[in-house]
Coordinates of C-alpha atoms in Angstrom, one line a residue:
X24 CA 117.4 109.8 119.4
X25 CA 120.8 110.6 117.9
X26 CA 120.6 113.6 115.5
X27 CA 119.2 113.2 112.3
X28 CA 119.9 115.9 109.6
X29 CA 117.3 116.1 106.3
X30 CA 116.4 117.7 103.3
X31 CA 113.3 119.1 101.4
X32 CA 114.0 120.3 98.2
X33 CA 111.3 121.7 96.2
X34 CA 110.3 119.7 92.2
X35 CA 107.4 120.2 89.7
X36 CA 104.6 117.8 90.4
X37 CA 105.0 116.6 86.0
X38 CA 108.4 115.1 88.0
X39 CA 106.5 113.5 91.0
X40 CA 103.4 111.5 88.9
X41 CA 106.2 110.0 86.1
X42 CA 108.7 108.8 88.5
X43 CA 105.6 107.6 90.9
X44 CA 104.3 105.5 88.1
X45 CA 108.2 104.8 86.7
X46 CA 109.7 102.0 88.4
X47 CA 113.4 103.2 89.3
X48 CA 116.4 102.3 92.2
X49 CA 117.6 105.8 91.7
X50 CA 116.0 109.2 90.2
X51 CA 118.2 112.2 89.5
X52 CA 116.1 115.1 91.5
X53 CA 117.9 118.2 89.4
X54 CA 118.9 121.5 89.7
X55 CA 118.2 123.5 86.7
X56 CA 121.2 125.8 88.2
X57 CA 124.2 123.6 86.9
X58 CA 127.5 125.9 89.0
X59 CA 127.1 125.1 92.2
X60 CA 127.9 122.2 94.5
X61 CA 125.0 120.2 96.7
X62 CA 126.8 119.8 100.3
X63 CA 123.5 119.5 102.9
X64 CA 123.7 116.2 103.2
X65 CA 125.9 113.5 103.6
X66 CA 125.5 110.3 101.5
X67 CA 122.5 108.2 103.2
X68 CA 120.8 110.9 104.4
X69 CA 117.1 111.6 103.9
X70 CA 115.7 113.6 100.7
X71 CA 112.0 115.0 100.8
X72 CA 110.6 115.7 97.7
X73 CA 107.6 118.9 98.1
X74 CA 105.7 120.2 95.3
X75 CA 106.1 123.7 93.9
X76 CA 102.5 126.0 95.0
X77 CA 99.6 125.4 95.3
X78 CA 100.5 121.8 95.7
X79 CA 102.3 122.5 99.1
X80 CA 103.1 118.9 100.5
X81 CA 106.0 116.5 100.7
X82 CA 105.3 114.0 98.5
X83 CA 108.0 111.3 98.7
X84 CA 111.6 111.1 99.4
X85 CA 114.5 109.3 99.0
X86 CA 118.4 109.0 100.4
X87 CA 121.1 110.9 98.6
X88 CA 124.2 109.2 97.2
X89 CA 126.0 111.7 95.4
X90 CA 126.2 114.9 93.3
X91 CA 127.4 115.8 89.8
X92 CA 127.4 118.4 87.8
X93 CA 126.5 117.2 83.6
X94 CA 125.5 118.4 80.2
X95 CA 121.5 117.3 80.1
X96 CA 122.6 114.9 77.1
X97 CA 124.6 113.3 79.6
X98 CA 122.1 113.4 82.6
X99 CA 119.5 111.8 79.6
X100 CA 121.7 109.2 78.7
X101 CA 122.8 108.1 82.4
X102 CA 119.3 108.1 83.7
X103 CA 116.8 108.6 81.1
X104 CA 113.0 108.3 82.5
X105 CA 114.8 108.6 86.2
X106 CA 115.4 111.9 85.3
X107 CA 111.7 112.4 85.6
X108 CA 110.6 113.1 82.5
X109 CA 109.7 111.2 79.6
X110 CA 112.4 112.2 76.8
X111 CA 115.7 114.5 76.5
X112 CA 113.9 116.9 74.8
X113 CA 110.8 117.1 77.7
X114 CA 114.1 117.3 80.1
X115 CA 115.5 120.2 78.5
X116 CA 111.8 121.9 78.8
X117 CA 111.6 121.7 82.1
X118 CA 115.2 123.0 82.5
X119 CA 114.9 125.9 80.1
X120 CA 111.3 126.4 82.4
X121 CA 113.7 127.9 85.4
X122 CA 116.8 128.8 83.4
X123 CA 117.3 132.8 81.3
X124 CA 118.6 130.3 78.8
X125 CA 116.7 128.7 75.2
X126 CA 117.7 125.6 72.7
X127 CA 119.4 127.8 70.5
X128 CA 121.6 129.6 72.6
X129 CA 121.8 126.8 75.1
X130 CA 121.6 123.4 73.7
X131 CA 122.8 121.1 76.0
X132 CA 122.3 123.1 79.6
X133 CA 124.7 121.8 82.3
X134 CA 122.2 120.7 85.2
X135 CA 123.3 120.0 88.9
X136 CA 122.3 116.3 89.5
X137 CA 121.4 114.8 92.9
X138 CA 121.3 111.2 93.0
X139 CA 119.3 109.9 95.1
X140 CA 118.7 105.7 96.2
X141 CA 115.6 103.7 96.8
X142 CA 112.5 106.6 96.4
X143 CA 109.4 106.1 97.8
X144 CA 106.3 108.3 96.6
X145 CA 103.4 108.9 98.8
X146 CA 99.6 108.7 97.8
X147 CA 97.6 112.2 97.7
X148 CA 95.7 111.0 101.3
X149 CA 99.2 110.7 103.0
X150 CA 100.8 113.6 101.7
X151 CA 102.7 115.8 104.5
X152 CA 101.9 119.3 104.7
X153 CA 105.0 121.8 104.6
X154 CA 107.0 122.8 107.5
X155 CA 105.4 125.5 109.7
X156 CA 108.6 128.0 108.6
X157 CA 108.3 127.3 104.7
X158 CA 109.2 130.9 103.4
X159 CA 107.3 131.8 99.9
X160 CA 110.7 132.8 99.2
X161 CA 112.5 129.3 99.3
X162 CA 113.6 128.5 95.9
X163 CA 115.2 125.4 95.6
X164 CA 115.1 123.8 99.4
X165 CA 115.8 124.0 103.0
X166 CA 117.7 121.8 105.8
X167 CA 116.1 120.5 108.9
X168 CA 117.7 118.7 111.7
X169 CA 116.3 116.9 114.7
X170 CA 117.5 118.4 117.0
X171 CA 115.3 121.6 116.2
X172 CA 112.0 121.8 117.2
X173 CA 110.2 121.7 113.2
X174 CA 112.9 119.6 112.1
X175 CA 112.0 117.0 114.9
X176 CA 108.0 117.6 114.1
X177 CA 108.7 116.7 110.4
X178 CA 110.5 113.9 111.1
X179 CA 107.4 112.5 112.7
X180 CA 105.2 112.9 110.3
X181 CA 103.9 109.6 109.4
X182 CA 102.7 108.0 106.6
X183 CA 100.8 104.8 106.0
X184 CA 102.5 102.5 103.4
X185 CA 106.3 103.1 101.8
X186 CA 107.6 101.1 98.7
X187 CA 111.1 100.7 97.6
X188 CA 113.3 99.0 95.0
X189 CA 116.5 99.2 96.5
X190 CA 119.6 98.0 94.5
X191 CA 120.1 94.4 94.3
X192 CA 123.7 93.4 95.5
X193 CA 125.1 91.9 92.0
X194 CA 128.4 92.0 93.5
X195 CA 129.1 95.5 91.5
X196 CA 130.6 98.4 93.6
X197 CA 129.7 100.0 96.2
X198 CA 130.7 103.7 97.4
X199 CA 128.9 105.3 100.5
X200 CA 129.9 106.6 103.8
X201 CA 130.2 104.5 106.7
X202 CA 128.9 107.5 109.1
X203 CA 125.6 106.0 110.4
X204 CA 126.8 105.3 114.3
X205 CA 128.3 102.3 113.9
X206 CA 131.9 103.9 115.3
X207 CA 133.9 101.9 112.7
X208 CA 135.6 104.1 111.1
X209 CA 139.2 103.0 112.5
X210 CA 138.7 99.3 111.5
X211 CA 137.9 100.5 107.6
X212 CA 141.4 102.7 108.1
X213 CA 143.3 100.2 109.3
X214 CA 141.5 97.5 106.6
X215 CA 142.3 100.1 103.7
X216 CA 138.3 100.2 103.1
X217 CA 138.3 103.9 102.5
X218 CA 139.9 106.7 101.1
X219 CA 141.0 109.7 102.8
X220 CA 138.0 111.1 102.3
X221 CA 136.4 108.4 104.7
X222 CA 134.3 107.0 101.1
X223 CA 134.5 103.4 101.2
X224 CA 135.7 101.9 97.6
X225 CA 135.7 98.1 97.4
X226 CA 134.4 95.9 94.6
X227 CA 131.7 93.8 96.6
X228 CA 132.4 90.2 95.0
X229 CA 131.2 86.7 96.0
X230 CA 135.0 86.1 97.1
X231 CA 135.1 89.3 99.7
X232 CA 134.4 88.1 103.1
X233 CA 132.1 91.3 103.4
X234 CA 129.9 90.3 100.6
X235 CA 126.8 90.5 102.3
X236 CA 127.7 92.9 105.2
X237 CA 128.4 95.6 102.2
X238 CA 125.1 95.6 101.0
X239 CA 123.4 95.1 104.5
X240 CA 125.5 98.3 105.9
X241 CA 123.6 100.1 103.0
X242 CA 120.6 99.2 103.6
X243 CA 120.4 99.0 107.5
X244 CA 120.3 102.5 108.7
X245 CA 117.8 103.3 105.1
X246 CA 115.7 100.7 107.2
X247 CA 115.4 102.3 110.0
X248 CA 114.6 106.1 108.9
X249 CA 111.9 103.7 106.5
X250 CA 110.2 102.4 109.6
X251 CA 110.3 105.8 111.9
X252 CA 108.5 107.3 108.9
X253 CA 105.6 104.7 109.0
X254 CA 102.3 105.2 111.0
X255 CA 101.7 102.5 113.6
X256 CA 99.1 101.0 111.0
X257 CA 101.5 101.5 108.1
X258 CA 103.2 98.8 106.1
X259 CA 106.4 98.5 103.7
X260 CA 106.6 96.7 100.8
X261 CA 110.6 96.0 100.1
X262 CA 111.0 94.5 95.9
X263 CA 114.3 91.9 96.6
X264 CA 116.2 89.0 94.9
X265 CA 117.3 85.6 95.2
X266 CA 120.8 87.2 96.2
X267 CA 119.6 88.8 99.4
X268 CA 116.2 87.9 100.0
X269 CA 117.3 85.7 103.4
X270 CA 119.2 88.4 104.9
X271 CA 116.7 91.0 104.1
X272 CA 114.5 88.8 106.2
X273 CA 116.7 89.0 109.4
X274 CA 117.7 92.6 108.7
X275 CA 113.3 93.1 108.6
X276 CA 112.8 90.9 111.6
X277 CA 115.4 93.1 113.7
X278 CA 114.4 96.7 112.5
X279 CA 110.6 95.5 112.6
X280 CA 110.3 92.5 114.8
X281 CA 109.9 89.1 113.5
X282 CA 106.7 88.8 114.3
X283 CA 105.7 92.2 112.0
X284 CA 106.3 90.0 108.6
X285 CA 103.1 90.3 106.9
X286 CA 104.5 88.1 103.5
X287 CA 106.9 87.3 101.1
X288 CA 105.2 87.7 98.0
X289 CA 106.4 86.4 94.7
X290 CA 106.1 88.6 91.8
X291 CA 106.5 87.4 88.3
X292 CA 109.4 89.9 86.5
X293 CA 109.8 87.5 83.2
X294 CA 107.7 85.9 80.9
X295 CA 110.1 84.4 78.5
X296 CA 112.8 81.3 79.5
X297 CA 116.3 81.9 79.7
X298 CA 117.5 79.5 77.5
X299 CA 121.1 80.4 78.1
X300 CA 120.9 79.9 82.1
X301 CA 123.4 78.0 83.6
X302 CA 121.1 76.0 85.6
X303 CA 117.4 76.7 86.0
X304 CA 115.6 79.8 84.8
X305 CA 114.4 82.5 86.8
X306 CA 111.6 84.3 85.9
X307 CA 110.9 85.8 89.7
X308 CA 111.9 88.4 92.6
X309 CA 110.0 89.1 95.6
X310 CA 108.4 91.5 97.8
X311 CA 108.8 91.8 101.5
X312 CA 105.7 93.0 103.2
X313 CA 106.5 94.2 106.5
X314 CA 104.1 95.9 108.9
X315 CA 104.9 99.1 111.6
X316 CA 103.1 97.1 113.9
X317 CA 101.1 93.9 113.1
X318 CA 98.0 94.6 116.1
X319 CA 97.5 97.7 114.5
X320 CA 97.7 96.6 110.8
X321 CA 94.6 96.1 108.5
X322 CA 94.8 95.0 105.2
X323 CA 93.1 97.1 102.6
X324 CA 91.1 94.7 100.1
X325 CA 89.8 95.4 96.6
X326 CA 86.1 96.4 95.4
X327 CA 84.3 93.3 93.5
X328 CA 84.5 94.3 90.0
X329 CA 81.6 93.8 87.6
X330 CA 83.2 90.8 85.7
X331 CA 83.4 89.1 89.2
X332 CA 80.0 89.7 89.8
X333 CA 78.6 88.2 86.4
X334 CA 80.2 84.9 87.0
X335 CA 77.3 84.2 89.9
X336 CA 73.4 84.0 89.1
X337 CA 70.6 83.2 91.5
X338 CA 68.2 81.1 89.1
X339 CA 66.0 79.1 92.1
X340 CA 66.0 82.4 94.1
X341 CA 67.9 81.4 96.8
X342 CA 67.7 83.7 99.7
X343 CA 71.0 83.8 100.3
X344 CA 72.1 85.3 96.9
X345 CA 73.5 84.7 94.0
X346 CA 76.0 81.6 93.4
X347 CA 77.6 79.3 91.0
X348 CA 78.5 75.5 90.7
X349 CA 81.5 74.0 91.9
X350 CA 83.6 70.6 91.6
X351 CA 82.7 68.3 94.5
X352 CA 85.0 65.7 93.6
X353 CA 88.2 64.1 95.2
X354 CA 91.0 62.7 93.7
X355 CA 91.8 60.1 96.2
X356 CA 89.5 57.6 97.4
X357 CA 88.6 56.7 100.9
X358 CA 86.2 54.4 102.2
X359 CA 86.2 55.6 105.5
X360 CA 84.5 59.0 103.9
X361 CA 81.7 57.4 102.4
X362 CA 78.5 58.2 103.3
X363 CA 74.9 58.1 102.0
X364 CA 73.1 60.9 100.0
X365 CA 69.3 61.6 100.9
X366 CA 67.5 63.5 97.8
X367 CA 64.5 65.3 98.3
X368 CA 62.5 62.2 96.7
X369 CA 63.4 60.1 99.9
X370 CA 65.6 58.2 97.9
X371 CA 69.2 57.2 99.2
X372 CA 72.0 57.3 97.0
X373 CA 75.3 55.6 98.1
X374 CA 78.8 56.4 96.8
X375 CA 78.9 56.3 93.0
X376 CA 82.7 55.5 92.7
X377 CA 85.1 57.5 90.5
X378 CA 84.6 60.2 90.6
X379 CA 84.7 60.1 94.6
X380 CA 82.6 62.8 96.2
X381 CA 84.4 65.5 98.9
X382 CA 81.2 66.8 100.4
X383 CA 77.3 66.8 100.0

């Protein structure tokens, strides 16, 4: 396995349950120390989220993307709820929590904000217990690498289903690192892809030959840290558009294996018509459901709730339990199904016509 570098950096658990039940492509995990830099990682690399004491466990993650330094206000109005907290002023709580500052001598506290893509939160039954070399005395996180014995043993921690919401390729710009292996750093030189700094700076329009390839070089290697963090009974649940939803498919059926596609599920993200739309309007996305390992994957299914119960009675006692009528009708006729109907009486009832009769 080529080397792998992460990071686990240490968050209230107030910031874990709202972004968990928030539904964001980004969060800002900050630093209530707004001075200095955030250089652990490079851009794609993978972001563990663990839970201040006594809650000791990694409890999601995410891949970084970049680093700033802003004014809370700032932080607020760029990423509001992804901020993980529910207002400015429950922000600058939290941030006054950890700093020797107040609102009146510090009203707008500079933060240090590390953006991070496509999070994925854990449920309490798969969280990860911390590294065997935590030290009490870690304040804000720690690097790990694979190549190190408890980096590697982290790493392999596994956990049984992973969600993201990655951003949808709307043609708007892209800036990332193209360090993940692929060696191709002299064909974006010679292309004039990237800066000097090797940060790749293009506007990703329908016109670019690279359209797709842009946002698939984002996603791909995202992918693959996804599906070496699932359990061989784990599953991934990927939220995607019309834009990208077929090469998502093939990018899936290569990380995962074609035959690991569990769905593509259709989820409903408007009520209301576009009236304005060009042609037709779309009121859906999807969801990619996509299995470690398909032998080894089981479904989990839902409880009967009461109001499903009640709609089922047993009046004649039938041993079997209770039940409830149905329609036994057809709407299209033929002869060569009809057949007779014996009632208890002995008498024989033929086919009555409209409406036809599916079964007895």
């Amino acid at each position: 396995m080529f080397p792998m570098k992460m990071y686990v950096g240490i968050t209230d658990y107030d910031w874990y349950k709202t972004l968990k039940q928030a539904n964001c492509d980004e969060v800002n995990f900050w630093k209530p120390g707004g001075r200095t830099n955030f250089k652990a990682l490079n851009e794609g690399d993978l972001f563990l989220f663990k839970t201040h004491s006594p809650r000791n466990y990694i409890v999601g993650g995410g891949f970084f993307l970049k680093f700033s330094i802003l004014p809370s206000s700032l932080a607020w109005d760029a990423f509001g709820i992804a901020n993980g907290a529910s207002s400015l002023m429950e922000l600058n709580d939290r941030v006054y929590k950890y700093k020797k500052t107040d609102r009146f001598s510090d009203p707008d506290p500079q933060i240090g904000c590390i953006i991070l893509s496509m999070p994925f939160y854990f449920d309490e039954k798969d969280w990860i217990p911390q590294p065997n070399d935590w030290n009490s005395n870690i304040v804000q996180g720690k690097t790990y690498k694979t190549s190190e014995p408890v980096g590697l043993s982290l790493y392999e921690q596994k956990v049984k289903m992973i969600y993201i919401d990655p951003p949808y390729n709307t043609g708007n710009d892209f800036v990332y690192k193209d360090d993940y292996k692929d060696r191709i750093e002299n064909y974006l030189e010679q292309t004039e892809q990237v800066d000097s700094d090797g940060n790749k700076m293009s506007t990703n329009t329908e016109s670019n030959g690279r359209y797709h390839s842009d946002w698939l070089n984002m996603m791909y290697p995202r992918l693959k840290l996804a599906r070496n963090l699932l359990k061989d009974d784990g599953v991934i649940f990927i939220s995607i558009d019309d834009h990208e939803v077929a090469q998502l498919r093939k990018m899936c059926d290569e990380v995962f294996g074609e035959n690991n596609l569990v769905a593509q599920l259709i989820w409903q993200r408007a009520f209301s018509p576009k009236n304005d739309a060009k042609f037709v309007s779309n009121s859906h996305d999807y969801v990619l459901m996509v299995a470690k390992s398909i032998n080894c994957f089981q479904i989990g299914r839902l409880p009967r709730t009461e109001e499903a119960n009640a709609r089922y009675s047993n009046p004649d006692n039938d041993p079997r339990g209770p039940w409830m009528s149905s329609d036994i009708s057809v709407k299209t006729y033929n002869a060569a199904a009809d057949y007779p109907i014996t009632l208890p009486s002995g008498r024989v009832v033929e086919t009555p016509g409209q409406p036809y009769l599916v079964w007895s």
